[in-house]
mmCIF file of C-alpha atoms and ligand atoms in Angstrom:
data_model
loop_
_atom_site.group_PDB
_atom_site.id
_atom_site.type_symbol
_atom_site.label_atom_id
_atom_site.label_comp_id
_atom_site.label_asym_id
_atom_site.label_seq_id
_atom_site.Cartn_x
_atom_site.Cartn_y
_atom_site.Cartn_z
ATOM 1 C CA MET A 1 -47.264 -19.529 -26.863
ATOM 2 C CA ILE A 2 -47.703 -20.026 -23.120
ATOM 3 C CA PHE A 3 -47.713 -18.450 -19.876
ATOM 4 C CA VAL A 4 -45.210 -17.844 -17.149
ATOM 5 C CA ASP A 5 -44.825 -17.782 -13.969
ATOM 6 C CA THR A 6 -41.349 -16.145 -12.722
ATOM 7 C CA HIS A 7 -42.542 -16.455 -9.411
ATOM 8 C CA CYS A 8 -44.608 -18.981 -7.636
ATOM 9 C CA HIS A 9 -43.938 -20.588 -4.126
ATOM 10 C CA LEU A 10 -44.362 -24.515 -4.591
ATOM 11 C CA ASN A 11 -41.649 -24.927 -2.141
ATOM 12 C CA SER A 12 -44.187 -22.832 0.290
ATOM 13 C CA GLU A 13 -46.113 -25.397 3.260
ATOM 14 C CA GLN A 14 -49.411 -24.196 1.604
ATOM 15 C CA LEU A 15 -48.674 -25.851 -2.193
ATOM 16 C CA TYR A 16 -46.131 -27.896 -1.570
ATOM 17 C CA LYS A 17 -48.341 -30.398 -0.084
ATOM 18 C CA ASP A 18 -50.254 -30.333 -2.882
ATOM 19 C CA TYR A 19 -47.395 -29.625 -5.941
ATOM 20 C CA ASP A 20 -48.326 -32.243 -8.375
ATOM 21 C CA ASN A 21 -51.343 -31.292 -8.591
ATOM 22 C CA VAL A 22 -51.289 -27.479 -8.397
ATOM 23 C CA LYS A 23 -48.929 -27.656 -10.812
ATOM 24 C CA LYS A 24 -50.430 -29.300 -13.431
ATOM 25 C CA ASP A 25 -53.785 -27.213 -12.808
ATOM 26 C CA ALA A 26 -51.844 -24.512 -13.881
ATOM 27 C CA GLU A 27 -50.246 -26.474 -17.333
ATOM 28 C CA LYS A 28 -54.033 -26.875 -18.183
ATOM 29 C CA GLU A 29 -54.687 -23.253 -18.113
ATOM 30 C CA GLY A 30 -51.282 -23.060 -20.657
ATOM 31 C CA VAL A 31 -48.879 -22.098 -17.820
ATOM 32 C CA LYS A 32 -46.193 -23.755 -18.961
ATOM 33 C CA LEU A 33 -42.859 -22.250 -17.004
ATOM 34 C CA PHE A 34 -42.369 -21.973 -13.310
ATOM 35 C CA ILE A 35 -39.280 -20.470 -11.380
ATOM 36 C CA VAL A 36 -39.595 -20.830 -7.897
ATOM 37 C CA PRO A 37 -37.819 -18.819 -5.642
ATOM 38 C CA GLY A 38 -36.478 -20.041 -1.859
ATOM 39 C CA PHE A 39 -36.465 -17.831 0.679
ATOM 40 C CA ASP A 40 -34.828 -19.463 3.487
ATOM 41 C CA LEU A 41 -32.568 -22.828 3.427
ATOM 42 C CA GLU A 42 -35.571 -25.726 3.883
ATOM 43 C CA SER A 43 -37.335 -24.045 1.045
ATOM 44 C CA SER A 44 -33.933 -23.784 -1.496
ATOM 45 C CA LYS A 45 -33.534 -26.722 -0.944
ATOM 46 C CA ILE A 46 -37.523 -27.940 -1.919
ATOM 47 C CA ALA A 47 -36.909 -25.768 -4.935
ATOM 48 C CA LEU A 48 -34.123 -27.508 -5.785
ATOM 49 C CA LYS A 49 -35.850 -30.605 -5.880
ATOM 50 C CA LEU A 50 -38.537 -29.065 -7.723
ATOM 51 C CA ALA A 51 -36.413 -28.241 -10.489
ATOM 52 C CA HIS A 52 -34.790 -31.469 -10.297
ATOM 53 C CA GLU A 53 -37.799 -33.718 -10.927
ATOM 54 C CA TYR A 54 -39.502 -31.331 -13.348
ATOM 55 C CA GLU A 55 -38.150 -30.194 -16.503
ATOM 56 C CA ASN A 56 -40.185 -27.017 -16.959
ATOM 57 C CA VAL A 57 -39.929 -25.751 -12.968
ATOM 58 C CA TYR A 58 -36.243 -23.906 -12.474
ATOM 59 C CA ALA A 59 -35.368 -22.814 -8.917
ATOM 60 C CA ALA A 60 -33.778 -19.957 -7.682
ATOM 61 C CA ILE A 61 -31.730 -20.477 -3.839
ATOM 62 C CA GLY A 62 -31.131 -17.808 -1.234
ATOM 63 C CA PHE A 63 -32.191 -16.229 2.353
ATOM 64 C CA HIS A 64 -35.214 -13.644 2.537
ATOM 65 C CA PRO A 65 -34.308 -10.415 4.552
ATOM 66 C CA THR A 66 -36.436 -11.834 7.039
ATOM 67 C CA GLU A 67 -35.388 -14.985 8.139
ATOM 68 C CA ILE A 68 -32.098 -14.467 8.345
ATOM 69 C CA LYS A 69 -31.813 -14.014 12.254
ATOM 70 C CA HIS A 70 -29.817 -17.654 12.731
ATOM 71 C CA TYR A 71 -27.784 -18.313 9.672
ATOM 72 C CA SER A 72 -24.036 -18.541 9.911
ATOM 73 C CA ASP A 73 -21.759 -19.421 7.380
ATOM 74 C CA LEU A 74 -23.238 -23.555 7.128
ATOM 75 C CA GLU A 75 -26.087 -22.414 5.701
ATOM 76 C CA TYR A 76 -24.100 -19.313 3.285
ATOM 77 C CA LYS A 77 -22.033 -22.503 1.953
ATOM 78 C CA TRP A 78 -25.029 -24.534 1.385
ATOM 79 C CA LEU A 79 -25.628 -21.553 -1.291
ATOM 80 C CA GLU A 80 -22.331 -21.179 -2.525
ATOM 81 C CA ASP A 81 -22.098 -24.769 -3.386
ATOM 82 C CA ASN A 82 -26.013 -25.333 -5.069
ATOM 83 C CA ILE A 83 -25.938 -21.590 -6.930
ATOM 84 C CA LYS A 84 -23.995 -23.923 -9.593
ATOM 85 C CA ASP A 85 -26.110 -25.575 -10.387
ATOM 86 C CA ASP A 86 -27.802 -25.653 -13.462
ATOM 87 C CA LYS A 87 -31.293 -26.250 -12.467
ATOM 88 C CA VAL A 88 -30.533 -22.867 -10.242
ATOM 89 C CA VAL A 89 -31.371 -19.436 -12.301
ATOM 90 C CA ALA A 90 -31.255 -16.949 -9.809
ATOM 91 C CA LEU A 91 -29.912 -15.907 -6.391
ATOM 92 C CA GLY A 92 -33.517 -15.113 -4.665
ATOM 93 C CA GLU A 93 -35.303 -13.701 -3.198
ATOM 94 C CA ILE A 94 -33.039 -11.434 -1.260
ATOM 95 C CA GLY A 95 -33.765 -8.096 -0.192
ATOM 96 C CA PHE A 96 -34.629 -5.692 2.044
ATOM 97 C CA ASP A 97 -38.014 -5.998 4.009
ATOM 98 C CA LEU A 98 -38.362 -3.245 6.840
ATOM 99 C CA HIS A 99 -42.044 -3.580 7.103
ATOM 100 C CA TRP A 100 -41.383 -6.643 9.766
ATOM 101 C CA ASP A 101 -38.717 -6.125 12.711
ATOM 102 C CA THR A 102 -37.825 -10.051 13.100
ATOM 103 C CA THR A 103 -34.170 -8.612 11.605
ATOM 104 C CA THR A 104 -32.500 -5.024 11.543
ATOM 105 C CA LEU A 105 -31.975 -3.436 8.671
ATOM 106 C CA GLU A 106 -27.584 -3.627 8.864
ATOM 107 C CA GLU A 107 -28.204 -7.425 9.575
ATOM 108 C CA GLN A 108 -30.732 -6.894 6.305
ATOM 109 C CA MET A 109 -27.767 -5.422 4.823
ATOM 110 C CA GLU A 110 -24.688 -7.680 5.623
ATOM 111 C CA SER A 111 -26.605 -10.440 4.014
ATOM 112 C CA PHE A 112 -27.532 -9.050 1.132
ATOM 113 C CA LEU A 113 -23.707 -8.363 0.913
ATOM 114 C CA ARG A 114 -23.269 -12.023 1.400
ATOM 115 C CA GLN A 115 -25.245 -13.054 -0.200
ATOM 116 C CA ILE A 116 -24.633 -10.991 -3.944
ATOM 117 C CA ARG A 117 -21.009 -12.145 -3.489
ATOM 118 C CA ILE A 118 -22.148 -15.397 -4.068
ATOM 119 C CA ALA A 119 -24.161 -14.499 -7.021
ATOM 120 C CA LYS A 120 -21.307 -12.780 -8.351
ATOM 121 C CA GLU A 121 -18.797 -16.183 -8.487
ATOM 122 C CA VAL A 122 -21.398 -17.174 -10.489
ATOM 123 C CA ASN A 123 -22.847 -14.986 -12.756
ATOM 124 C CA LYS A 124 -26.284 -14.779 -11.801
ATOM 125 C CA PRO A 125 -29.382 -12.632 -11.602
ATOM 126 C CA LEU A 126 -30.538 -11.583 -9.120
ATOM 127 C CA ILE A 127 -34.488 -12.248 -7.380
ATOM 128 C CA ILE A 128 -34.881 -8.672 -5.380
ATOM 129 C CA HIS A 129 -37.558 -8.511 -2.540
ATOM 130 C CA SER A 130 -38.359 -4.974 -1.454
ATOM 131 C CA ARG A 131 -41.172 -3.990 0.988
ATOM 132 C CA ASP A 132 -41.329 -0.315 2.544
ATOM 133 C CA ALA A 133 -37.267 -0.376 1.462
ATOM 134 C CA LEU A 134 -37.479 0.934 -2.230
ATOM 135 C CA ASN A 135 -35.426 3.844 -2.225
ATOM 136 C CA LEU A 136 -32.850 1.910 0.270
ATOM 137 C CA THR A 137 -32.597 -1.092 -2.341
ATOM 138 C CA TYR A 138 -31.978 0.726 -5.071
ATOM 139 C CA GLN A 139 -29.057 2.038 -3.849
ATOM 140 C CA ALA A 140 -27.933 -0.636 -2.622
ATOM 141 C CA LEU A 141 -27.736 -2.255 -5.653
ATOM 142 C CA LYS A 142 -26.463 0.475 -7.859
ATOM 143 C CA ASP A 143 -23.394 1.034 -4.559
ATOM 144 C CA ASN A 144 -22.252 -2.644 -5.764
ATOM 145 C CA ASP A 145 -22.927 -3.103 -9.395
ATOM 146 C CA CYS A 146 -25.329 -5.300 -9.880
ATOM 147 C CA HIS A 147 -26.096 -3.784 -13.288
ATOM 148 C CA LEU A 148 -23.249 -6.702 -13.737
ATOM 149 C CA LEU A 149 -26.209 -9.689 -12.885
ATOM 150 C CA GLY A 150 -29.210 -8.620 -13.506
ATOM 151 C CA GLY A 151 -32.334 -9.449 -11.999
ATOM 152 C CA VAL A 152 -36.029 -8.751 -11.141
ATOM 153 C CA MET A 153 -37.915 -6.472 -9.176
ATOM 154 C CA HIS A 154 -40.715 -9.437 -7.822
ATOM 155 C CA SER A 155 -43.691 -7.873 -6.898
ATOM 156 C CA PHE A 156 -42.947 -4.363 -8.248
ATOM 157 C CA SER A 157 -45.109 -1.937 -6.480
ATOM 158 C CA GLY A 158 -43.408 1.224 -7.440
ATOM 159 C CA SER A 159 -43.942 4.085 -9.393
ATOM 160 C CA ILE A 160 -43.481 4.044 -13.072
ATOM 161 C CA GLU A 161 -40.305 6.913 -12.252
ATOM 162 C CA MET A 162 -39.047 4.031 -9.938
ATOM 163 C CA ALA A 163 -39.689 1.192 -11.852
ATOM 164 C CA LYS A 164 -37.502 3.568 -14.855
ATOM 165 C CA GLU A 165 -34.470 3.803 -12.652
ATOM 166 C CA PHE A 166 -34.225 0.346 -11.649
ATOM 167 C CA ILE A 167 -34.675 -0.897 -15.382
ATOM 168 C CA LYS A 168 -31.905 1.481 -16.048
ATOM 169 C CA LEU A 169 -29.777 -0.337 -13.473
ATOM 170 C CA ASN A 170 -30.817 -4.175 -15.664
ATOM 171 C CA PHE A 171 -33.829 -5.192 -13.439
ATOM 172 C CA TYR A 172 -36.820 -6.320 -14.699
ATOM 173 C CA ILE A 173 -40.253 -5.573 -13.619
ATOM 174 C CA GLY A 174 -42.480 -8.506 -12.213
ATOM 175 C CA LEU A 175 -45.985 -7.795 -12.038
ATOM 176 C CA GLY A 176 -48.659 -9.962 -10.165
ATOM 177 C CA GLY A 177 -52.005 -9.778 -8.305
ATOM 178 C CA PRO A 178 -51.796 -5.874 -7.642
ATOM 179 C CA VAL A 179 -52.295 -5.019 -11.091
ATOM 180 C CA THR A 180 -55.972 -6.502 -11.467
ATOM 181 C CA PHE A 181 -57.098 -4.898 -8.082
ATOM 182 C CA THR A 182 -60.028 -2.578 -8.989
ATOM 183 C CA ASN A 183 -57.846 0.445 -6.512
ATOM 184 C CA ALA A 184 -54.909 0.006 -8.323
ATOM 185 C CA LYS A 185 -53.155 3.021 -8.858
ATOM 186 C CA ASP A 186 -49.553 2.443 -9.397
ATOM 187 C CA PRO A 187 -49.176 -0.725 -10.665
ATOM 188 C CA LYS A 188 -51.840 -0.315 -13.513
ATOM 189 C CA ILE A 189 -49.469 2.889 -14.494
ATOM 190 C CA VAL A 190 -46.293 0.905 -14.335
ATOM 191 C CA ALA A 191 -48.126 -2.472 -16.038
ATOM 192 C CA GLU A 192 -49.323 0.031 -18.730
ATOM 193 C CA ASN A 193 -45.635 2.459 -19.455
ATOM 194 C CA VAL A 194 -43.127 -0.120 -18.408
ATOM 195 C CA ASP A 195 -40.799 -0.824 -21.158
ATOM 196 C CA ILE A 196 -42.382 -4.062 -22.343
ATOM 197 C CA ASN A 197 -39.191 -5.671 -23.135
ATOM 198 C CA TYR A 198 -38.589 -5.908 -19.219
ATOM 199 C CA LEU A 199 -41.650 -6.514 -18.036
ATOM 200 C CA ILE A 200 -42.260 -10.687 -16.640
ATOM 201 C CA THR A 201 -45.252 -11.670 -14.841
ATOM 202 C CA GLU A 202 -45.413 -13.816 -11.338
ATOM 203 C CA THR A 203 -47.907 -14.792 -9.264
ATOM 204 C CA ASP A 204 -45.846 -14.672 -5.970
ATOM 205 C CA SER A 205 -48.890 -17.525 -4.903
ATOM 206 C CA PRO A 206 -49.686 -18.602 -2.710
ATOM 207 C CA TYR A 207 -50.147 -14.837 -1.516
ATOM 208 C CA LEU A 208 -51.504 -12.040 -3.761
ATOM 209 C CA ALA A 209 -53.912 -13.749 -5.657
ATOM 210 C CA PRO A 210 -55.566 -11.391 -8.279
ATOM 211 C CA HIS A 211 -59.370 -10.451 -8.359
ATOM 212 C CA PRO A 212 -61.779 -11.811 -8.115
ATOM 213 C CA LEU A 213 -59.567 -14.112 -6.453
ATOM 214 C CA ARG A 214 -58.087 -11.686 -4.487
ATOM 215 C CA GLY A 215 -57.821 -12.954 -0.011
ATOM 216 C CA LYS A 216 -58.122 -16.843 -1.356
ATOM 217 C CA MET A 217 -54.753 -18.744 -1.569
ATOM 218 C CA ASN A 218 -53.124 -18.153 -5.247
ATOM 219 C CA SER A 219 -51.715 -20.341 -7.097
ATOM 220 C CA PRO A 220 -50.088 -20.272 -10.627
ATOM 221 C CA LYS A 221 -52.981 -21.372 -12.561
ATOM 222 C CA ASN A 222 -54.146 -17.514 -11.775
ATOM 223 C CA ILE A 223 -51.624 -16.262 -14.029
ATOM 224 C CA PRO A 224 -53.736 -15.997 -17.337
ATOM 225 C CA LEU A 225 -56.149 -13.443 -15.197
ATOM 226 C CA ILE A 226 -52.897 -11.231 -13.901
ATOM 227 C CA ALA A 227 -51.329 -11.764 -18.408
ATOM 228 C CA SER A 228 -55.535 -10.429 -19.066
ATOM 229 C CA GLU A 229 -55.354 -7.501 -17.381
ATOM 230 C CA ILE A 230 -52.133 -6.525 -18.740
ATOM 231 C CA ALA A 231 -52.444 -7.046 -22.101
ATOM 232 C CA LYS A 232 -55.932 -5.106 -21.346
ATOM 233 C CA LEU A 233 -53.910 -2.169 -20.265
ATOM 234 C CA ARG A 234 -51.517 -1.654 -22.944
ATOM 235 C CA GLY A 235 -54.200 -2.590 -25.867
ATOM 236 C CA ILE A 236 -51.974 -5.185 -27.023
ATOM 237 C CA ASP A 237 -53.026 -8.853 -27.977
ATOM 238 C CA ILE A 238 -52.683 -11.141 -25.159
ATOM 239 C CA ASN A 239 -51.131 -14.062 -27.375
ATOM 240 C CA ASP A 240 -47.994 -11.035 -28.136
ATOM 241 C CA LEU A 241 -47.841 -10.520 -24.357
ATOM 242 C CA LYS A 242 -47.366 -13.691 -23.433
ATOM 243 C CA THR A 243 -44.281 -14.537 -26.300
ATOM 244 C CA ILE A 244 -42.378 -10.899 -24.939
ATOM 245 C CA VAL A 245 -42.874 -12.120 -21.389
ATOM 246 C CA LEU A 246 -41.425 -15.770 -22.592
ATOM 247 C CA ASP A 247 -38.355 -13.747 -24.371
ATOM 248 C CA ASN A 248 -38.115 -11.639 -21.397
ATOM 249 C CA THR A 249 -37.676 -14.247 -19.132
ATOM 250 C CA LYS A 250 -35.816 -16.727 -21.079
ATOM 251 C CA ARG A 251 -33.231 -13.995 -21.616
ATOM 252 C CA LEU A 252 -33.003 -12.391 -17.779
ATOM 253 C CA PHE A 253 -32.780 -15.892 -16.057
ATOM 254 C CA ARG A 254 -30.332 -16.739 -19.369
ATOM 255 C CA ILE A 255 -32.865 -20.330 -19.822
ATOM 256 C CA LYS A 256 -31.422 -22.135 -23.400
ATOM 257 C CA SER A 257 -33.570 -24.663 -23.163
ATOM 258 C CA ASP A 258 -36.898 -24.673 -25.669
ATOM 259 C CA VAL A 259 -39.872 -24.582 -23.380
HETATM 260 NI NI1 NI B 1 -41.888 -14.416 -3.210
#
């Protein structure tokens, strides 16, 4: 049974320059299914290229809320055209980020609405980024009937109560490095108690390296550190967790092939 990394930026500057080895190193650790989300136009194009190059790499394409400032019809048209590609399994990562102030909330909302319209045309799920904006994100997903698409709350850092609300909206909970941090509270509570049929694993590499690598550059090969901690917190066998996470990932992203 394989490990899954549902959110790795092989398309980032740090990992892309050595992507073939990054991927091979992960496969040596048993990580054999990768989803690479875009965050701007260029990284979305690279995600698509990698997905076409490797059978077990899938792409998501989309514009992160901090990257949309100068985007116009041209960039959104590219999304519309390429979201139809068979190896594009989701639109993302999109959402809200009130931590940085490169874009206003109004601009973020406009881009969000525009991108979910694109996802709805092809009925593909959403990969949601939400930083310092969890209630706002919840309301936007709810107000716009996003339960019809489903998706994942990537790198979820909210409470178990909020996790349950997102699951009711048909959104999965993506857990990564923070569940392993020795001072983590909410992520451990969520890992232990969330409905296991809505839990998926991710590294968010090159960011958020798990303990004991915290602060270093992250890579998909670190998924076993994250999955082992989740299995330990839940008191289940790691192989059972692997089976469930793979099933969840294939269901959420409508992946039909045997991996
Ligand atoms: Ni990301």
